[in-house]
Amino acid sequence: MTSTAARPVELTGRIVRPGDVDYPQARRSYNLLFTHEPAVIVFAQHTQDVVNALIWARHNGVEVRVRSGGHCLEGWSTVDDGIVIDVSGMKSATIDAVAGTATVGAGLNQLEAVTALGSAGFAAPTGTEGTVGLVGATLGGGFGLLTRLFGMASDNLLAAEVVVPSNDAGAQAITVDRQHNADLLWALRGAGNGNFGIVTSMTYRIHPLTQTVYVTATWSGLDDLPAVFEAWQRCAPNVDNRLTSQLEILRDAIQLIGVLASGSEAEATQL
């Protein structure tokens, strides 16, 4: 457990403030419709940087926003006049093949996590957009193209390190699993992206997987949409659980995307 008592602290990590040359880029998030000007942005490198930032925010009475991938469409990854605690630099991945688990830093995006696990012959379900932060996707559920076989990302979340306020106006990092703070683990695994603390690392159940087959089918225009949608809706609940698919409706096309886990190209085409 990392903790700091209720005393004034200095911000640590990479600190960016208005007027710094890198401030315009540091304050940007994915959705450029929302423009905010935080008083300070902390790019945390270690858990203690997050602890210090939360204590600083409490002592100074400013609003806190947490950011990893920054993809929140509503613009909640940043704030005016407050502090943004950015964990995108906390990138790590430790795989325990015997236990079937992986512990990853909160800075990994989904592509980085998939790549790290895949290089070791494992997978965990994530969402489908590589640049989205893994933590945000997991806390929101995490539906992806391995979900039918392995469940949602949140289903595979076993433990987390979370920075939370302490009663003395300080902050501390706590362990969250089935034996410690189990109610918080329950919340992180399905409470709809609620903010219960600042997640700095997560431990996942991982699954052996060395091959997937990626399949797409495209219809030009939207004339076939009613028939395609009806057929997809009827077949998807009954198809082999190794195949997960999603239907994307574009401006001038319909695209069906599917991934078959541990199967052949011929089998994927037939399914």
Tab-separated table of C-alpha atoms in Angstrom:
chain	number	residue	atom	x	y	z
A	1	MET	CA	0.000	0.000	0.000
A	2	THR	CA	1.303	3.433	-0.971
A	3	SER	CA	-0.045	6.280	1.139
A	4	THR	CA	0.713	9.843	2.091
A	5	ALA	CA	-0.601	11.680	5.130
A	6	ALA	CA	-2.611	14.872	4.973
A	7	ARG	CA	0.183	17.359	4.470
A	8	PRO	CA	1.060	19.711	1.629
A	9	VAL	CA	2.869	17.849	-1.117
A	10	GLU	CA	4.661	18.782	-4.289
A	11	LEU	CA	3.415	17.459	-7.574
A	12	THR	CA	5.657	14.798	-9.069
A	13	GLY	CA	5.883	13.224	-12.510
A	14	ARG	CA	5.923	15.370	-15.648
A	15	ILE	CA	4.094	18.591	-14.814
A	16	VAL	CA	2.565	20.764	-17.545
A	17	ARG	CA	0.977	24.134	-16.837
A	18	PRO	CA	-0.542	26.939	-18.938
A	19	GLY	CA	2.242	28.791	-20.694
A	20	ASP	CA	4.449	25.720	-21.106
A	21	VAL	CA	5.395	24.985	-24.694
A	22	ASP	CA	3.780	21.534	-24.543
A	23	TYR	CA	0.566	22.708	-22.843
A	24	PRO	CA	-1.569	23.011	-26.038
A	25	GLN	CA	-0.890	19.395	-26.937
A	26	ALA	CA	-1.062	18.123	-23.345
A	27	ARG	CA	-4.554	19.522	-22.765
A	28	ARG	CA	-6.047	17.957	-25.921
A	29	SER	CA	-8.282	14.916	-25.787
A	30	TYR	CA	-9.764	12.755	-28.526
A	31	ASN	CA	-13.003	14.704	-28.994
A	32	LEU	CA	-11.941	18.147	-30.195
A	33	LEU	CA	-15.486	19.493	-29.810
A	34	PHE	CA	-14.604	19.948	-26.128
A	35	THR	CA	-11.842	22.393	-25.266
A	36	HIS	CA	-10.748	22.792	-21.659
A	37	GLU	CA	-7.940	24.598	-19.923
A	38	PRO	CA	-6.823	22.724	-16.812
A	39	ALA	CA	-4.688	24.511	-14.257
A	40	VAL	CA	-2.173	21.675	-14.336
A	41	ILE	CA	-1.684	18.328	-16.040
A	42	VAL	CA	0.287	15.628	-14.266
A	43	PHE	CA	1.725	12.869	-16.439
A	44	ALA	CA	2.262	10.195	-13.814
A	45	GLN	CA	5.129	7.754	-14.130
A	46	HIS	CA	4.589	5.917	-10.850
A	47	THR	CA	1.730	5.265	-8.442
A	48	GLN	CA	3.186	7.772	-5.984
A	49	ASP	CA	2.802	10.505	-8.611
A	50	VAL	CA	-0.936	9.758	-8.679
A	51	VAL	CA	-1.138	9.750	-4.869
A	52	ASN	CA	0.661	13.096	-4.697
A	53	ALA	CA	-1.567	14.619	-7.374
A	54	LEU	CA	-4.763	13.596	-5.589
A	55	ILE	CA	-3.521	14.993	-2.280
A	56	TRP	CA	-2.505	18.223	-4.010
A	57	ALA	CA	-5.970	18.500	-5.548
A	58	ARG	CA	-7.653	18.000	-2.167
A	59	HIS	CA	-5.452	20.576	-0.441
A	60	ASN	CA	-6.045	23.102	-3.205
A	61	GLY	CA	-9.755	22.408	-3.614
A	62	VAL	CA	-9.687	21.805	-7.373
A	63	GLU	CA	-11.613	19.366	-9.514
A	64	VAL	CA	-9.902	16.178	-10.651
A	65	ARG	CA	-10.077	14.404	-13.978
A	66	VAL	CA	-8.317	11.154	-14.832
A	67	ARG	CA	-7.070	10.407	-18.338
A	68	SER	CA	-5.463	7.427	-20.016
A	69	GLY	CA	-6.439	7.166	-23.676
A	70	GLY	CA	-8.478	10.379	-23.528
A	71	HIS	CA	-11.243	8.962	-25.722
A	72	CYS	CA	-14.193	9.976	-23.548
A	73	LEU	CA	-16.645	11.316	-26.138
A	74	GLU	CA	-18.332	13.569	-23.580
A	75	GLY	CA	-15.048	15.377	-22.898
A	76	TRP	CA	-14.792	14.200	-19.289
A	77	SER	CA	-11.071	13.447	-19.621
A	78	THR	CA	-10.224	17.071	-18.908
A	79	VAL	CA	-11.548	20.080	-16.995
A	80	ASP	CA	-11.278	23.849	-16.742
A	81	ASP	CA	-9.137	25.189	-13.877
A	82	GLY	CA	-8.674	21.764	-12.311
A	83	ILE	CA	-6.063	19.029	-12.435
A	84	VAL	CA	-5.807	16.288	-15.045
A	85	ILE	CA	-4.042	13.176	-13.782
A	86	ASP	CA	-2.797	11.454	-16.914
A	87	VAL	CA	-1.697	7.828	-16.445
A	88	SER	CA	-0.857	7.157	-20.104
A	89	GLY	CA	2.851	6.882	-19.294
A	90	MET	CA	2.358	4.014	-16.834
A	91	LYS	CA	3.006	1.277	-19.370
A	92	SER	CA	3.949	-2.210	-18.199
A	93	ALA	CA	2.899	-5.815	-18.712
A	94	THR	CA	3.868	-8.791	-16.558
A	95	ILE	CA	2.567	-12.169	-17.699
A	96	ASP	CA	2.316	-15.210	-15.413
A	97	ALA	CA	1.752	-18.063	-17.839
A	98	VAL	CA	1.439	-20.665	-15.087
A	99	ALA	CA	-1.249	-18.741	-13.197
A	100	GLY	CA	-2.905	-17.563	-16.406
A	101	THR	CA	-2.819	-13.901	-15.401
A	102	ALA	CA	-1.332	-10.649	-16.615
A	103	THR	CA	-0.793	-7.459	-14.641
A	104	VAL	CA	-0.720	-4.336	-16.796
A	105	GLY	CA	-0.093	-0.687	-16.129
A	106	ALA	CA	-2.928	1.772	-16.562
A	107	GLY	CA	-1.155	3.536	-19.414
A	108	LEU	CA	-1.495	0.733	-21.941
A	109	ASN	CA	-3.944	1.242	-24.744
A	110	GLN	CA	-5.829	-1.726	-26.129
A	111	LEU	CA	-3.469	-2.315	-29.047
A	112	GLU	CA	-0.439	-2.314	-26.757
A	113	ALA	CA	-2.117	-4.788	-24.418
A	114	VAL	CA	-3.174	-7.113	-27.242
A	115	THR	CA	0.338	-6.981	-28.713
A	116	ALA	CA	2.047	-7.742	-25.394
A	117	LEU	CA	-0.235	-10.687	-24.656
A	118	GLY	CA	-0.164	-11.996	-28.208
A	119	SER	CA	3.626	-12.122	-28.261
A	120	ALA	CA	3.399	-14.579	-25.351
A	121	GLY	CA	0.611	-16.656	-26.945
A	122	PHE	CA	-2.231	-15.295	-24.826
A	123	ALA	CA	-5.262	-13.064	-25.191
A	124	ALA	CA	-7.754	-11.210	-23.048
A	125	PRO	CA	-10.900	-9.642	-24.460
A	126	THR	CA	-10.710	-5.908	-25.065
A	127	GLY	CA	-12.635	-3.396	-27.101
A	128	THR	CA	-12.068	-2.955	-30.828
A	129	GLU	CA	-10.315	0.437	-31.080
A	130	GLY	CA	-6.575	0.145	-30.514
A	131	THR	CA	-5.873	3.679	-29.278
A	132	VAL	CA	-8.530	3.574	-26.536
A	133	GLY	CA	-7.081	3.221	-23.049
A	134	LEU	CA	-7.388	-0.288	-21.664
A	135	VAL	CA	-8.520	0.897	-18.222
A	136	GLY	CA	-11.348	3.052	-19.535
A	137	ALA	CA	-12.545	0.316	-21.860
A	138	THR	CA	-12.480	-2.296	-19.101
A	139	LEU	CA	-14.297	-0.159	-16.539
A	140	GLY	CA	-16.959	0.497	-19.174
A	141	GLY	CA	-17.411	-3.230	-19.845
A	142	GLY	CA	-15.093	-3.840	-22.772
A	143	PHE	CA	-17.018	-5.535	-25.596
A	144	GLY	CA	-14.791	-6.849	-28.358
A	145	LEU	CA	-14.309	-9.536	-30.949
A	146	LEU	CA	-13.330	-12.220	-28.428
A	147	THR	CA	-16.273	-11.563	-26.118
A	148	ARG	CA	-18.465	-14.541	-27.037
A	149	LEU	CA	-15.643	-16.942	-26.202
A	150	PHE	CA	-13.970	-15.222	-23.253
A	151	GLY	CA	-16.527	-12.717	-21.963
A	152	MET	CA	-16.280	-8.963	-21.576
A	153	ALA	CA	-13.018	-7.320	-20.526
A	154	SER	CA	-14.597	-6.577	-17.145
A	155	ASP	CA	-15.469	-10.273	-16.694
A	156	ASN	CA	-11.751	-11.053	-16.806
A	157	LEU	CA	-10.660	-8.354	-14.358
A	158	LEU	CA	-9.292	-10.114	-11.261
A	159	ALA	CA	-7.630	-7.320	-9.320
A	160	ALA	CA	-6.536	-3.712	-9.473
A	161	GLU	CA	-4.411	-1.146	-7.717
A	162	VAL	CA	-6.555	1.916	-7.084
A	163	VAL	CA	-5.661	5.312	-5.619
A	164	VAL	CA	-8.464	6.607	-3.394
A	165	PRO	CA	-8.870	9.502	-0.949
A	166	SER	CA	-8.118	8.774	2.689
A	167	ASN	CA	-10.087	10.223	5.588
A	168	ASP	CA	-7.326	12.611	6.628
A	169	ALA	CA	-7.518	14.593	3.366
A	170	GLY	CA	-4.719	12.461	2.018
A	171	ALA	CA	-4.712	9.631	-0.487
A	172	GLN	CA	-3.572	6.056	-0.671
A	173	ALA	CA	-3.143	3.207	-3.117
A	174	ILE	CA	-5.097	0.116	-2.160
A	175	THR	CA	-5.280	-3.435	-3.473
A	176	VAL	CA	-8.653	-4.475	-4.844
A	177	ASP	CA	-9.441	-8.156	-5.345
A	178	ARG	CA	-11.773	-10.823	-3.972
A	179	GLN	CA	-9.970	-10.835	-0.618
A	180	HIS	CA	-9.363	-7.084	-0.275
A	181	ASN	CA	-12.015	-4.418	-0.888
A	182	ALA	CA	-14.184	-6.900	-2.755
A	183	ASP	CA	-17.069	-4.421	-3.028
A	184	LEU	CA	-14.839	-2.057	-4.987
A	185	LEU	CA	-13.812	-4.861	-7.331
A	186	TRP	CA	-17.511	-5.569	-7.888
A	187	ALA	CA	-18.036	-1.895	-8.766
A	188	LEU	CA	-15.064	-1.741	-11.125
A	189	ARG	CA	-16.289	-4.832	-12.967
A	190	GLY	CA	-19.705	-3.556	-13.920
A	191	ALA	CA	-20.782	-0.212	-12.554
A	192	GLY	CA	-20.891	1.542	-15.912
A	193	ASN	CA	-17.672	3.548	-15.876
A	194	GLY	CA	-18.310	5.116	-12.480
A	195	ASN	CA	-15.305	6.859	-10.947
A	196	PHE	CA	-14.520	5.116	-7.669
A	197	GLY	CA	-10.829	5.891	-7.656
A	198	ILE	CA	-7.831	6.164	-9.958
A	199	VAL	CA	-6.826	2.771	-11.322
A	200	THR	CA	-3.045	2.494	-11.739
A	201	SER	CA	-2.781	-1.193	-12.666
A	202	MET	CA	-5.051	-4.149	-13.388
A	203	THR	CA	-4.669	-7.919	-13.239
A	204	TYR	CA	-6.521	-9.963	-15.846
A	205	ARG	CA	-7.342	-13.586	-16.428
A	206	ILE	CA	-5.684	-14.422	-19.749
A	207	HIS	CA	-6.379	-17.220	-22.216
A	208	PRO	CA	-4.030	-19.240	-24.444
A	209	LEU	CA	-4.602	-18.132	-28.039
A	210	THR	CA	-2.152	-18.338	-30.909
A	211	GLN	CA	-4.365	-17.862	-33.968
A	212	THR	CA	-7.436	-15.906	-34.999
A	213	VAL	CA	-9.125	-15.515	-38.369
A	214	TYR	CA	-10.441	-12.049	-39.201
A	215	VAL	CA	-13.364	-11.920	-41.632
A	216	THR	CA	-15.176	-8.997	-43.223
A	217	ALA	CA	-18.170	-8.856	-45.550
A	218	THR	CA	-19.140	-5.568	-47.195
A	219	TRP	CA	-22.309	-4.454	-48.947
A	220	SER	CA	-22.141	-1.219	-50.927
A	221	GLY	CA	-24.896	1.263	-50.216
A	222	LEU	CA	-27.609	0.780	-47.612
A	223	ASP	CA	-30.323	-0.868	-49.699
A	224	ASP	CA	-29.602	-4.301	-48.219
A	225	LEU	CA	-29.511	-3.060	-44.624
A	226	PRO	CA	-32.916	-4.410	-43.462
A	227	ALA	CA	-32.223	-7.922	-44.770
A	228	VAL	CA	-28.603	-7.981	-43.601
A	229	PHE	CA	-29.507	-6.693	-40.169
A	230	GLU	CA	-32.322	-9.211	-39.756
A	231	ALA	CA	-30.137	-12.129	-40.841
A	232	TRP	CA	-27.293	-11.053	-38.550
A	233	GLN	CA	-29.602	-10.599	-35.572
A	234	ARG	CA	-31.051	-14.084	-36.059
A	235	CYS	CA	-27.769	-15.940	-36.557
A	236	ALA	CA	-25.471	-14.199	-34.065
A	237	PRO	CA	-26.968	-15.694	-30.859
A	238	ASN	CA	-26.697	-19.235	-32.250
A	239	VAL	CA	-23.345	-19.307	-34.016
A	240	ASP	CA	-20.280	-21.049	-32.558
A	241	ASN	CA	-19.058	-19.117	-29.493
A	242	ARG	CA	-15.567	-18.929	-30.981
A	243	LEU	CA	-16.918	-16.421	-33.516
A	244	THR	CA	-17.799	-12.903	-32.418
A	245	SER	CA	-19.119	-10.432	-34.974
A	246	GLN	CA	-20.340	-6.887	-35.162
A	247	LEU	CA	-22.261	-4.978	-37.822
A	248	GLU	CA	-21.078	-1.492	-38.762
A	249	ILE	CA	-23.402	0.845	-40.666
A	250	LEU	CA	-21.415	3.432	-42.594
A	251	ARG	CA	-22.576	6.343	-44.714
A	252	ASP	CA	-22.429	4.368	-47.954
A	253	ALA	CA	-21.840	0.768	-46.953
A	254	ILE	CA	-22.611	-2.013	-44.493
A	255	GLN	CA	-19.726	-3.978	-43.044
A	256	LEU	CA	-19.896	-7.204	-41.065
A	257	ILE	CA	-16.710	-7.856	-39.074
A	258	GLY	CA	-15.991	-11.131	-37.335
A	259	VAL	CA	-13.135	-12.882	-35.552
A	260	LEU	CA	-12.888	-16.649	-35.185
A	261	ALA	CA	-10.637	-17.762	-32.349
A	262	SER	CA	-8.553	-20.913	-32.946
A	263	GLY	CA	-10.074	-21.968	-36.242
A	264	SER	CA	-9.277	-22.263	-39.932
A	265	GLU	CA	-10.033	-19.838	-42.757
A	266	ALA	CA	-12.438	-22.308	-44.307
A	267	GLU	CA	-14.277	-22.732	-41.021
A	268	ALA	CA	-14.498	-18.965	-40.528
A	269	THR	CA	-15.917	-18.503	-44.018
A	270	GLN	CA	-18.523	-21.216	-43.459
A	271	LEU	CA	-19.600	-19.768	-40.101
